Each structure stands twice: as C-alpha cells, then as structure tokens.
Short mmCIF file of C-alpha atoms in Angstrom, two decimals:
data_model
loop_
_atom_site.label_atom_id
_atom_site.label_comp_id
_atom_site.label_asym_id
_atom_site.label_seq_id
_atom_site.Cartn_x
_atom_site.Cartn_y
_atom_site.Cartn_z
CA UNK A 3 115.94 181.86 98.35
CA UNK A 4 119.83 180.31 99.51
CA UNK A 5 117.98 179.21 102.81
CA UNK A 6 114.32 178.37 101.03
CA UNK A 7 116.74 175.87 99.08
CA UNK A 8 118.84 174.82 101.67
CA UNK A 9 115.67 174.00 103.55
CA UNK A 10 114.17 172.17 100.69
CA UNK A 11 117.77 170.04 100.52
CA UNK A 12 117.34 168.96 104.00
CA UNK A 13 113.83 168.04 104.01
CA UNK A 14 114.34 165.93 100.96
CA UNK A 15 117.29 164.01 102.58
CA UNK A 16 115.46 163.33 105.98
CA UNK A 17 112.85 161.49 103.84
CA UNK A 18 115.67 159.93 101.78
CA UNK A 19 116.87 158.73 105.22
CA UNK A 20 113.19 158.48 106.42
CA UNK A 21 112.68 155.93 103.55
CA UNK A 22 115.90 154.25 104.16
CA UNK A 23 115.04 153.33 107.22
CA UNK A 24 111.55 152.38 106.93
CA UNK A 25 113.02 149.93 104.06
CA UNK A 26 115.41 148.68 106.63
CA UNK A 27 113.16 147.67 109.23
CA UNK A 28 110.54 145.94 106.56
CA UNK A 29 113.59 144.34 105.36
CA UNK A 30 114.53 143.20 108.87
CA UNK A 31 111.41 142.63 110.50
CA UNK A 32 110.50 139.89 107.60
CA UNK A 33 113.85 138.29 107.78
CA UNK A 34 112.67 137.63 111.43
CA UNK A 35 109.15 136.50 110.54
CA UNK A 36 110.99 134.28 108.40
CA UNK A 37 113.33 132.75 110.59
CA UNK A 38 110.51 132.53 112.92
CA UNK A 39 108.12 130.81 110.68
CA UNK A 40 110.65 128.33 109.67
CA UNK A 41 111.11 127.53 113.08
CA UNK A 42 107.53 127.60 114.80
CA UNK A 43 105.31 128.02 112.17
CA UNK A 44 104.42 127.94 108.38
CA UNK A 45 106.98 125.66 106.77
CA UNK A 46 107.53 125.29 102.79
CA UNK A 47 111.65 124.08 102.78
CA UNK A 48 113.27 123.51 100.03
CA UNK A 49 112.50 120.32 98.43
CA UNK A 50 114.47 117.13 97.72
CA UNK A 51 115.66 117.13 94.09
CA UNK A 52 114.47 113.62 93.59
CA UNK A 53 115.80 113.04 90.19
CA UNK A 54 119.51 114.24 91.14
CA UNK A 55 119.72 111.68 93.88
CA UNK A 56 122.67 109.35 93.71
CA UNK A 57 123.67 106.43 95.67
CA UNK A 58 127.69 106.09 96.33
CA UNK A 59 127.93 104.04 99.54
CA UNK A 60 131.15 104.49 101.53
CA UNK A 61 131.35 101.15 103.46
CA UNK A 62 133.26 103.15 105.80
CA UNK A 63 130.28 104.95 107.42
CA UNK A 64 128.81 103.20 110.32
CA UNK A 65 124.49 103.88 110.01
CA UNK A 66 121.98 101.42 112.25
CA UNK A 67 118.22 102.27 113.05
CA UNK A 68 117.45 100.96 116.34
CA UNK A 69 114.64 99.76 117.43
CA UNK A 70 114.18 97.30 114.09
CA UNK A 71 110.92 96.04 115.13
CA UNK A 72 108.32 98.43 115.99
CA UNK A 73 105.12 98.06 117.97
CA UNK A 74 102.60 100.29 116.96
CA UNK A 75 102.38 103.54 114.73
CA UNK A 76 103.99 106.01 116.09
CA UNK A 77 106.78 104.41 117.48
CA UNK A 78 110.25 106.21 117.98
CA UNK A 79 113.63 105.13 115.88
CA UNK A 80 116.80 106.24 117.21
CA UNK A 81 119.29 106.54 113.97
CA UNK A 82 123.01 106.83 114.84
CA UNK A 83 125.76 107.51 112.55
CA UNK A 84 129.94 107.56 112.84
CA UNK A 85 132.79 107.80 110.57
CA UNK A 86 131.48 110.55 108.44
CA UNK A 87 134.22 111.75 106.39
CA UNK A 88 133.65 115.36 105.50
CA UNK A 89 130.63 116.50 107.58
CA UNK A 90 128.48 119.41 106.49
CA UNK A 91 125.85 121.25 107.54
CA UNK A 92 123.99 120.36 104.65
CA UNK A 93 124.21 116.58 105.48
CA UNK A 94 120.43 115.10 106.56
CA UNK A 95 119.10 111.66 107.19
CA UNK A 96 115.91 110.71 104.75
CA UNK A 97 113.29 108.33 105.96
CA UNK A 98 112.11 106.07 102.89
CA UNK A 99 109.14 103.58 102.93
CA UNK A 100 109.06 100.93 101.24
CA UNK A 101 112.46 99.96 101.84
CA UNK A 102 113.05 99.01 98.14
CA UNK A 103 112.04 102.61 96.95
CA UNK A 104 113.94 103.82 93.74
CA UNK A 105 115.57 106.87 95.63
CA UNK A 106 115.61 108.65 92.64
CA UNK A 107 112.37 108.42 91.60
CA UNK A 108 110.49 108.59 95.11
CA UNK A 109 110.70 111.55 97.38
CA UNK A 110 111.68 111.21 100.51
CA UNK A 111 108.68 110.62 103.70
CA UNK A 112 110.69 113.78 105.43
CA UNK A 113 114.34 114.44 107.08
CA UNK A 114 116.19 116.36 109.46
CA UNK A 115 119.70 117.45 108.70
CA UNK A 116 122.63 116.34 110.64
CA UNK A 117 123.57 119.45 112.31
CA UNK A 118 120.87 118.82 114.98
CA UNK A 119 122.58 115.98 116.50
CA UNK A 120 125.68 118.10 119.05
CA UNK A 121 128.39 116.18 117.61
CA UNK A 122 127.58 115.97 113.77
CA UNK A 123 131.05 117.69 113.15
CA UNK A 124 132.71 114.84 114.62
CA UNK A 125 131.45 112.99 111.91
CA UNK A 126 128.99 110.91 113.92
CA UNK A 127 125.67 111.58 115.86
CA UNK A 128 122.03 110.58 116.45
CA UNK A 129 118.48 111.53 115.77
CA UNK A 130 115.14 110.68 116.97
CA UNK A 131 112.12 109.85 114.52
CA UNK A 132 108.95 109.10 115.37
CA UNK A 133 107.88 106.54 112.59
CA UNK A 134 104.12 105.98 111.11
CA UNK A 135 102.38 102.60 110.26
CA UNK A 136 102.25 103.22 106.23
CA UNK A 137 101.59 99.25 105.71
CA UNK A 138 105.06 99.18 104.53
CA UNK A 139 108.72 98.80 106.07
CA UNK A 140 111.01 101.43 106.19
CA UNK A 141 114.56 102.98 105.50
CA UNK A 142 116.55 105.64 106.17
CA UNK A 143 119.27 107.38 103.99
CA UNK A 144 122.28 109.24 105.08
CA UNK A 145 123.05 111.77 102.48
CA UNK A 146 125.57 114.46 101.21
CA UNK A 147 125.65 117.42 98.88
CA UNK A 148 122.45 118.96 100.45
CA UNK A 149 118.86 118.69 99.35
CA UNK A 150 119.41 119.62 95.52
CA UNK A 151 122.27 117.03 94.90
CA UNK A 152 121.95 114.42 97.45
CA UNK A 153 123.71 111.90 97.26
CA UNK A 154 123.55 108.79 99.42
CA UNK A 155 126.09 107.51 101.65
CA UNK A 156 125.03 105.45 103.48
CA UNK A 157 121.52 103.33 103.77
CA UNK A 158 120.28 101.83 107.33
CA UNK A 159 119.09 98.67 108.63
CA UNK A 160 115.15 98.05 107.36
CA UNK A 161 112.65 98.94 110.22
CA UNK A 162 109.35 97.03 110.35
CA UNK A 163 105.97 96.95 112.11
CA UNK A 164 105.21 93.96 113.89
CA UNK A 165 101.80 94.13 112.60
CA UNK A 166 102.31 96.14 109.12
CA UNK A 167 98.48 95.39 108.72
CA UNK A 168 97.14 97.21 111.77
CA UNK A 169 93.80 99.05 111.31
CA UNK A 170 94.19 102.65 111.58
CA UNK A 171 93.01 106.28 110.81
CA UNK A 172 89.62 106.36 112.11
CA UNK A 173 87.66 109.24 111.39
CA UNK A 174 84.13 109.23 112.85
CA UNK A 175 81.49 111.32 110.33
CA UNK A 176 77.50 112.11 109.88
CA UNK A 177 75.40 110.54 107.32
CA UNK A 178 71.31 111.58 106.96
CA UNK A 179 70.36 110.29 109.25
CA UNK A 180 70.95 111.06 113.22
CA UNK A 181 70.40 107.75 114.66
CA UNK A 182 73.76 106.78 112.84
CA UNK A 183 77.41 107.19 112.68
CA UNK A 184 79.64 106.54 110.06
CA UNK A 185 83.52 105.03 111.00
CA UNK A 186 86.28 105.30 108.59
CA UNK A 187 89.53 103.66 108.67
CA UNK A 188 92.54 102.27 106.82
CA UNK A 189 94.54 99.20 106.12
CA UNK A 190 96.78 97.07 104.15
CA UNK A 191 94.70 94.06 103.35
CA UNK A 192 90.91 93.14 104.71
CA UNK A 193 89.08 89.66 105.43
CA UNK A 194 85.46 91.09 106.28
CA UNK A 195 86.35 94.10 107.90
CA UNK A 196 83.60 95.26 110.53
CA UNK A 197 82.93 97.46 113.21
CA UNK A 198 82.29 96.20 116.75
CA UNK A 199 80.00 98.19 118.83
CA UNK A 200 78.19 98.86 122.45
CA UNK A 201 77.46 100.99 125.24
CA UNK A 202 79.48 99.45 127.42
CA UNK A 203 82.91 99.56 127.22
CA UNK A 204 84.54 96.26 126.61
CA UNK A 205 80.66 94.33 125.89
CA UNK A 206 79.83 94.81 122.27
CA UNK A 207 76.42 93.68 121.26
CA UNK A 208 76.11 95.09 117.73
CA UNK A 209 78.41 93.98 114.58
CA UNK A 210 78.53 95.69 111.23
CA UNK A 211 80.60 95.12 108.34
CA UNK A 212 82.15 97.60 105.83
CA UNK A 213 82.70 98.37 102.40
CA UNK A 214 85.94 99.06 100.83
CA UNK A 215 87.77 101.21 98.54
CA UNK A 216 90.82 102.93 97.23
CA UNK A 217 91.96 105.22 94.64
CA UNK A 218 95.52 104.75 92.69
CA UNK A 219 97.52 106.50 90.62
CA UNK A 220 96.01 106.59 87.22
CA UNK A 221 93.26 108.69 88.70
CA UNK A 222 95.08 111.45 90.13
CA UNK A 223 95.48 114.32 87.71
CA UNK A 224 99.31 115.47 87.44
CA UNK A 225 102.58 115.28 89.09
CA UNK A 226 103.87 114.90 92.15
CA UNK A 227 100.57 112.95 92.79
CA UNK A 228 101.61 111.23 89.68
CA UNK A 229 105.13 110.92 90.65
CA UNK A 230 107.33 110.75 92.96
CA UNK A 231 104.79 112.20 95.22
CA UNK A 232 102.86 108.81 95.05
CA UNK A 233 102.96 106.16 97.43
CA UNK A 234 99.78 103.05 97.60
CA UNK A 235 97.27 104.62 100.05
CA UNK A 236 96.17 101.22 101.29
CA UNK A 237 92.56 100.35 101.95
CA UNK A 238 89.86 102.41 103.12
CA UNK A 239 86.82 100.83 105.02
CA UNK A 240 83.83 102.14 105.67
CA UNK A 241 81.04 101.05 108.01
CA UNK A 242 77.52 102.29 109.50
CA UNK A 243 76.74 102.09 113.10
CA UNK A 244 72.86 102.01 113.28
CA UNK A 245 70.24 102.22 115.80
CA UNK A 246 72.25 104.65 118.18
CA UNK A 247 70.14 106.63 120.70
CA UNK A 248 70.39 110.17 121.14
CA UNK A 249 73.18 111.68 123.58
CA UNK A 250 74.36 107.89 124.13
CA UNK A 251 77.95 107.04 124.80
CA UNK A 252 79.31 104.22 122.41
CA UNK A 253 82.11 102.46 122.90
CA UNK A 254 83.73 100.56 119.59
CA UNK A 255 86.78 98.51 118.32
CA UNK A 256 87.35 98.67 114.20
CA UNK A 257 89.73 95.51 112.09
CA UNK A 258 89.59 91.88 111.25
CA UNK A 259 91.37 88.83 111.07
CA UNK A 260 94.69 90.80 110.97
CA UNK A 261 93.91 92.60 114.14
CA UNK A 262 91.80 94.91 116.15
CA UNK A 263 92.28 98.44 117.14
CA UNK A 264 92.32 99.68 120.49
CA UNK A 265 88.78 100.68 122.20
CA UNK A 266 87.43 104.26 121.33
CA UNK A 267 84.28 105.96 122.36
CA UNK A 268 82.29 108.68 121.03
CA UNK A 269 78.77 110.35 121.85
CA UNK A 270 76.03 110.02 119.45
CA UNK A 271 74.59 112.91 117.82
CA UNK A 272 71.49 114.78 120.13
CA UNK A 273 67.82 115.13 118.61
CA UNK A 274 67.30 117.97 116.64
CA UNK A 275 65.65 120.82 118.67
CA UNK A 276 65.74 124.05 119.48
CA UNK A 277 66.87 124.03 123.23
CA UNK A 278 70.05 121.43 122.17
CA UNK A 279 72.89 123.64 122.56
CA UNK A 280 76.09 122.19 120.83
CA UNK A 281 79.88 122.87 121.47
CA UNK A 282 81.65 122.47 118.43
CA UNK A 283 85.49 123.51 117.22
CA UNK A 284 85.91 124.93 113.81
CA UNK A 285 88.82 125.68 111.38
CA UNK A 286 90.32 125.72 108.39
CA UNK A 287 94.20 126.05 106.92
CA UNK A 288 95.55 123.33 109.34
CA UNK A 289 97.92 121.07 107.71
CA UNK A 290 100.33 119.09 109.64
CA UNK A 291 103.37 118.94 111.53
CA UNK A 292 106.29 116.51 112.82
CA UNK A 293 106.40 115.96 116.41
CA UNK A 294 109.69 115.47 115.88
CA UNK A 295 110.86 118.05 114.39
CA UNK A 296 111.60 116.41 111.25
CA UNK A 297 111.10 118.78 107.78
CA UNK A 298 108.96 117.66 104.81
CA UNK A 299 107.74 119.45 101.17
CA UNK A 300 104.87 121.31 103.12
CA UNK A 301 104.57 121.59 106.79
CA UNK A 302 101.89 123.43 109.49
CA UNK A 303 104.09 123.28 113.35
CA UNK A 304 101.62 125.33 114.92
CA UNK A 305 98.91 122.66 113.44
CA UNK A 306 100.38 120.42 116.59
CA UNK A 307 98.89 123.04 119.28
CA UNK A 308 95.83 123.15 117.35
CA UNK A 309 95.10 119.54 117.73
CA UNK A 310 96.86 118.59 121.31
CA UNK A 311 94.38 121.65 122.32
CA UNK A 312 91.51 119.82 121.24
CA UNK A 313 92.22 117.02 122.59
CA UNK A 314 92.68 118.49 125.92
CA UNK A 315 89.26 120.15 125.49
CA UNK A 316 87.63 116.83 124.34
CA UNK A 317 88.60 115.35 128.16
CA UNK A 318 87.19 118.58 129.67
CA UNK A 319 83.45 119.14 131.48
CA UNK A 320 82.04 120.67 128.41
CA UNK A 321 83.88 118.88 125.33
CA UNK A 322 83.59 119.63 121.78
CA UNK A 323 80.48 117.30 120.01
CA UNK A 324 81.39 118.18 116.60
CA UNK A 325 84.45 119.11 114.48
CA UNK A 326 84.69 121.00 111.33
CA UNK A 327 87.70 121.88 109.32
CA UNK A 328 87.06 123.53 106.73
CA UNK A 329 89.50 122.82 103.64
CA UNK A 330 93.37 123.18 103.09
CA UNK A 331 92.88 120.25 104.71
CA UNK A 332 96.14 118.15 105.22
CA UNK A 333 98.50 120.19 102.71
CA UNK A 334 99.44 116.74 101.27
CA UNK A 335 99.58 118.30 97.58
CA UNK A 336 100.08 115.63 95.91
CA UNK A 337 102.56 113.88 98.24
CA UNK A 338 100.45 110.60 99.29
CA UNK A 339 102.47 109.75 102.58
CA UNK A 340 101.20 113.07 103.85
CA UNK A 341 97.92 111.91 104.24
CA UNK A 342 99.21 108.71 106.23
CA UNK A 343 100.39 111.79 108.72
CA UNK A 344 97.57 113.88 109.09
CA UNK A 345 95.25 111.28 109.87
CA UNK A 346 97.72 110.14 112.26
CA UNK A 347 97.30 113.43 113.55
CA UNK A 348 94.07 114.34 113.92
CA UNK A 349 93.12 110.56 115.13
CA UNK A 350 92.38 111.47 118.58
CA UNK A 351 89.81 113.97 117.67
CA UNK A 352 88.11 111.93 114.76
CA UNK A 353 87.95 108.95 116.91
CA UNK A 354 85.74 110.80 119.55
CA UNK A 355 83.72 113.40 117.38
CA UNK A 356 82.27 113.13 113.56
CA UNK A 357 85.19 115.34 111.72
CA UNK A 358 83.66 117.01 108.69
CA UNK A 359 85.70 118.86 106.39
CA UNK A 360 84.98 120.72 102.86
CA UNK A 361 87.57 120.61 100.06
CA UNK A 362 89.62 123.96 99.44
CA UNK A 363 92.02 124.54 96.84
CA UNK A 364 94.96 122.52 98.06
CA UNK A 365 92.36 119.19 97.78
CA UNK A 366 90.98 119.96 94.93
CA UNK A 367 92.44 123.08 92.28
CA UNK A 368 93.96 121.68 88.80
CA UNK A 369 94.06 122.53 85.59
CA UNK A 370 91.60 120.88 82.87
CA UNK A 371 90.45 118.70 85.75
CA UNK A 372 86.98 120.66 86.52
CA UNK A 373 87.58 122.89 89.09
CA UNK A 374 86.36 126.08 88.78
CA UNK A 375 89.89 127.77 89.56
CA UNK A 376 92.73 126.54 87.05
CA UNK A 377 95.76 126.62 89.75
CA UNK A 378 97.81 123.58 90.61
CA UNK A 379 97.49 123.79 94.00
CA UNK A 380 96.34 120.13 94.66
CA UNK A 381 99.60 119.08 93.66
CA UNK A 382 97.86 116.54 90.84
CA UNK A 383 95.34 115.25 93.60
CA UNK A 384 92.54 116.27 92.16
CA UNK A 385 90.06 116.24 94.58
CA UNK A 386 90.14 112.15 94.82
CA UNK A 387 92.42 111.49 97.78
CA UNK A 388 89.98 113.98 99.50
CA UNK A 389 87.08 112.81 98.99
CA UNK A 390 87.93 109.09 99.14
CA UNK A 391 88.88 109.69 102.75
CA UNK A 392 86.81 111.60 103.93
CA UNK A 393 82.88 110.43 102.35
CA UNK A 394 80.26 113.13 102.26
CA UNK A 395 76.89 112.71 104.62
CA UNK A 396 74.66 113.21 101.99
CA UNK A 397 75.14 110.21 98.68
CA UNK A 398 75.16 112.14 95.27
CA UNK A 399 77.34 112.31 92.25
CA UNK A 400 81.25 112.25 92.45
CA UNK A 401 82.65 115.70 92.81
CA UNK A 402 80.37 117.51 94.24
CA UNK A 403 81.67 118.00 97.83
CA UNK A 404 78.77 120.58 99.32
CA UNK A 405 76.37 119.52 101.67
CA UNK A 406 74.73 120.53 104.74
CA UNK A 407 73.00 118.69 107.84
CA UNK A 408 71.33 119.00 111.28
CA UNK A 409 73.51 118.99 114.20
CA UNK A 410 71.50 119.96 117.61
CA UNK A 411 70.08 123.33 117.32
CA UNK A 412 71.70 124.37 114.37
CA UNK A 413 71.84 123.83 110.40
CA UNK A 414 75.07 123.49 108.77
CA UNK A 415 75.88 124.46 105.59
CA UNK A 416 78.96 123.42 103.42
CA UNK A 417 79.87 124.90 100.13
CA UNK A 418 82.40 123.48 97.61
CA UNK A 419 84.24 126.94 96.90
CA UNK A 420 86.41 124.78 94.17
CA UNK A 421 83.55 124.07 92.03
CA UNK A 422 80.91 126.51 89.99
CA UNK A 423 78.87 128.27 92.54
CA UNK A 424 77.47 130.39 89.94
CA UNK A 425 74.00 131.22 89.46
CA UNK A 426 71.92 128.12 87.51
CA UNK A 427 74.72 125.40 88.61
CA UNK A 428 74.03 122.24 89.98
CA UNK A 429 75.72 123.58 93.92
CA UNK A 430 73.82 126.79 93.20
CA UNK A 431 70.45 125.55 92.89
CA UNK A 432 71.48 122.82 96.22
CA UNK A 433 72.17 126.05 98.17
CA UNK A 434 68.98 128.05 97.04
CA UNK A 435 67.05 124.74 98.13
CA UNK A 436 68.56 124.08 101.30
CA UNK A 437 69.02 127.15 102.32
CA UNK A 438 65.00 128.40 101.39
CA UNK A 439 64.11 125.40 103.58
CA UNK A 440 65.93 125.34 106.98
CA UNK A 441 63.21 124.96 109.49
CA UNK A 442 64.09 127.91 112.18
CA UNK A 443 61.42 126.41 114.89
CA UNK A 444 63.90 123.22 114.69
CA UNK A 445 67.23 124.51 114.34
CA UNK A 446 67.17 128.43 114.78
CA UNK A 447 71.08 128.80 114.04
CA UNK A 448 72.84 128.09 110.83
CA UNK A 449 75.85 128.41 110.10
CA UNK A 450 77.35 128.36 106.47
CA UNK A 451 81.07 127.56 105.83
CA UNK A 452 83.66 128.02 102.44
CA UNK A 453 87.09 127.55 102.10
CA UNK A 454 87.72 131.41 101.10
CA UNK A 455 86.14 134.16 99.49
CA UNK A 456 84.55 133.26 96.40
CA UNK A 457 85.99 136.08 93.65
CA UNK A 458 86.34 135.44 89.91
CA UNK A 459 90.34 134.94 89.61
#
C-alpha cells in the first residue's frame, strides 16, 4: 500500500509538472505570437489619449519637416529633431492634418515613436513618413509622456500639397448593365467633374460627367466617428462610362478644372456565356497598413503583401478581371482619415479592375442603428462611410448592401450578413429570387459570398 501510495504521489506530481509546463509554453508561445503580430502582422496599439493631450512647447527643441511642399500623394517627409531634453522611449512624433487641429480633441493621423531613429537618446534624430493627399495641409507633433499623457513639445513646420485639390481614389465598379463601368473618385472641391475616356491611350473620344456626394458628421451614429475620429471626407464623384465593348481595353483620365489624374486603363467586362472563363482575386479581413512603418488605432501589415501581390499579378499573362473583398473592409472604425489610406492603398487594383466589396461588421455593426447585430464595431460609422464610397451595382433603398450580378461565366452573389437575413425579410426574399433564377445555360458557376457565419449572437 506504502509503494501503491508512493506511486500515486509521483504520478500526481509529473502531471503537476506536466501541467506546469504545458502552461509555460502556452504562456510563451503567445507572448511570441504577440511580439510577432505587433511587428508583422495584426496591429491594435494602444491608442492616443486624445483628451489628455497638452501642449508645453520648449523653444529649445529644434523640429523641421522637410520637404514643405509636396508633389503628389504619397510623397515622403523627412522629420528631424535635436535638443531633446530628457529622451524616452516613450517619446513619438504625431502627424496631424489640418494643421490647425485642436490636438486635444482630434486624434492623431498615426506616429512612430522616437526610439526608431539610432540616435533618439542623444536627444535628436529623424524619421521618414510617407504623407497622403487628405485635401488638407499637415503637421507633425513631437511629444512626451507616452501615448496616454502626451504632451507636446514641440510642433513642426506646416507641410502642403502643391495641388491640395488633386483627384484621387479611384475605384472602378459594375452597375446592371455590362456594356458599362462605373469610376469613383475623390476630391476637395469640383467644377463639372467628368470622366475622359478611349481606347487609345492618350486619344479620348468619349466625355461623361459625374454626380457628387458626401456624408458628414451628423450622420454617423456614435463616437469616434463622431469625435475625434472625424475628419471632412471631401467629395466623392461618380461617373458612368457607357457604350464599352466586350473584352475592350479602355484607357481614362478622371478631374476638372483643378486638375487631371494620371492615365489608367482597365478591361471591360466579357459577354455573359458559358465558355468565358474569368480570373478573379477574392478576400475578406484586409484592412490596411503603413508603408512606413508608422502605427495607427487599427492596423493590417500583412494587408501590404496582399495588395503589392495583386498588383504584381494584375501585370502578369493571365491577370485578375475582377476583385472582391468581402467586408472588414478598411478597419477605419470610425476614424475617417483611415479611409483616405486604404483607398490609397488599394488604388492600383481599383483603378484596373471593378473592386466590389460587401459590408461586414466593422462597416456597418451599432447599436440602435439597424443592424441586425448590436456591437460597436463600426466605431459610430454606421454603415454610411461604406456605402458612400463604395455604390452598390444594383439602385435600391439605402442600407441594403446585398446584391448579386453576372460576371463571365459565373453569377455572383452578395449577402449583407449585418442586416436581417431571416426568413420573410426584405434580403431574404432578394436571395430566394435571385438565387431561384440564375440561368445555369448562361452562367453555370455561382458563387455566393458573406462576411462570416451567420449565427444568432
């Protein structure tokens, strides 16, 4: 019995030690996932405390932004500092825009701390930012006393665009009809904007003008989308291209009096038949991230090898004719200037192929604002940045974001997983119907997307 319970002692303390260890290695091996996310992957820092942000300027502290004047979006800023007196690790240079901001009521565009520059102890240094066209000028804030009690030190030179009102973000997408293609884009200000269009590149024979709109802040739903998440979103225009022949390459130029983009080209959609293969990329969950290297509220770095390998495919022998992304979209959540980035993003992909997208949570979930899930994981947004962005093919009501269309030789299908989907709704009876009518003998795939698993939660 001495050795049955001597036995029984020992086996009990090798699975003591047995779960020790298996604790310790879960316990180690997500400290590593986590130090590896927030350096290649999934990023959610810690945010600015907006409302705790002070401004003591030491006049001592030496901060320029060079270049001053930029030349197109995108640009780089080189931002050097000296005479720091008492550098930390938790110092970090904010980038601000418009340049008359309240700094404690707006949250900063994104930052990098100090540290990264190799002499930030010596209480000087330099960083690199690569700056987007948000049809305003821009700033950038040396601060202290980390991200929850910043306070500012020291405020740069402003940096401009020498064309603050150049046409950007265009996002090529279906409508009904396949002879067409839609272009969306945004500005500051418009006089007439219009689309100018041809098949050669260079000659453009056909003209069309666009409508605009915008959304603002009274219409999104909560905070930070109703504060200091909110920044003017500009102008969106919108334009038809008509009377485009199957499998025909177009070339284009989008703006007005303010100024022209650059030429883009994309391939019009191919008749609807059974024998038209089609090479499409699809995904969802993308988000965003900062080429250089810069941290913001929500942030997607392997997004960045999702979209420069696109773009490589897109110049290959068999590109890509059709992009999807289906929701979770660009993370924004409710911080506006995070929309300015993921369209600057994903521009050289929407510029060459229609980009359609569905709304997922992150676009669309709030409380007491209709969606069928009560979270707050639009960030206030609502669903109205979204969809003002990013019009549906098919014109019905406001919010209701499902739709499908005819793509080659297959149907697509898009469901709007944030609304009611039960049986009897208004998207219920649109899925019965389109879905009881695909004609097989035209288009003998389809292929139905959501954002996630519908469950009652």
């Amino acid at each position: 019995s001495i050795n049955a319970e001597y036995g029984g002692q020992q086996e009990n303390m090798r699975t003591k030690i047995s779960l020790l260890l298996f604790l310790s290695l879960l316990y180690s091996t997500a400290l590593s996932l986590d130090i590896k996310e927030r350096i290649s992957g999934h990023v959610h820092p810690v945010l600015v405390n907006v409302q705790q942000t002070q401004v003591k300027i030491d006049k001592a502290v030496s901060f320029v932004a060079t270049p001053s004047l930029l030349e197109t979006s995108g640009d780089w800023v080189t931002v050097s500092w000296a005479d720091v007196t008492d550098p930390s690790y938790s110092d970090w240079i904010g980038v601000y825009s418009p340049s008359n901001v309240s700094f404690n009521e707006t949250s900063p565009i994104k930052y990098q701390f100090s540290y990264k520059s190799p002499d930030f102890m010596d209480g000087k240094g330099e960083l690199k930012f690569s700056i987007i066209n948000m049809r305003a000028d821009v700033v950038f804030t040396f601060c202290k006393g980390g991200l929850d009690k910043p306070t500012i030190v020291a405020i740069s030179n402003t940096v401009q665009f020498k064309n603050v009102n150049e046409p950007l973000q265009p996002h090529l997408s279906l409508t009904e009809n396949i002879s067409e293609m839609r272009l969306t884009w945004n500005s500051l200000d418009a006089s007439q904007p219009k689309v100018l269009y041809g098949t050669q590149s260079g000659v453009y024979h056909n003209t069309v003008l666009a409508t605009t709109t915008s959304y603002n802040k009274s219409e999104m739903c909560g905070s930070p989308a109703t504060t200091y998440g909110w920044r003017d979103p500009g102008l969106f225009h919108s334009a038809i291209l008509t009377g485009l022949k199957p499998d025909q390459k177009y070339y284009y130029k989008f703006g007005d009096i303010f100024g022209y983009s650059d030429e883009f080209e994309f391939t019009s959609p191919p008749l609807v038949q059974p024998e038209n293969e089609v090479h499409i990329v699809a995904y969802g969950d993308m988000g965003k991230g900062e080429i250089d290297g810069s941290l913001e509220h929500w942030q997607e770095v392997p997004s960045l090898k999702t979209t420069f390998g696109i773009v490589s495919d897109l110049k290959g022998k068999n590109p890509p004719r059709l992009a999807l992304h289906i929701g979770d979209l660009s993370y924004a959540v409710g911080y506006s200037s995070q929309w300015d980035e993921f369209f600057a993003q994903i521009a050289p992909i929407s510029s060459q192929v229609p980009y359609q997208v569905c709304l997922g949570n992150h676009e669309r979930d709030f409380p007491r604002s209709g969606s069928f899930y009560t979270g707050t994981d639009s960030g206030g947004e609502c669903g109205i940045p979204a969809e003002t962005r990013f019009p549906m093919p098919i014109k019905k009501n406001p919010d209701e974001p499902w739709y499908s269309f005819d793509y080659g030789n297959i149907h697509f299908v898009l469901m709007g997983t944030e609304h009611d989907f039960r049986t009897g709704t208004v998207q219920w009876n649109f899925l019965d119907k389109d879905l009881s009518s695909v004609d097989r003998t035209k288009t003998p795939w389809v292929i139905f997307f959501r954002t996630q698993t519908n469950v009652y939660r």
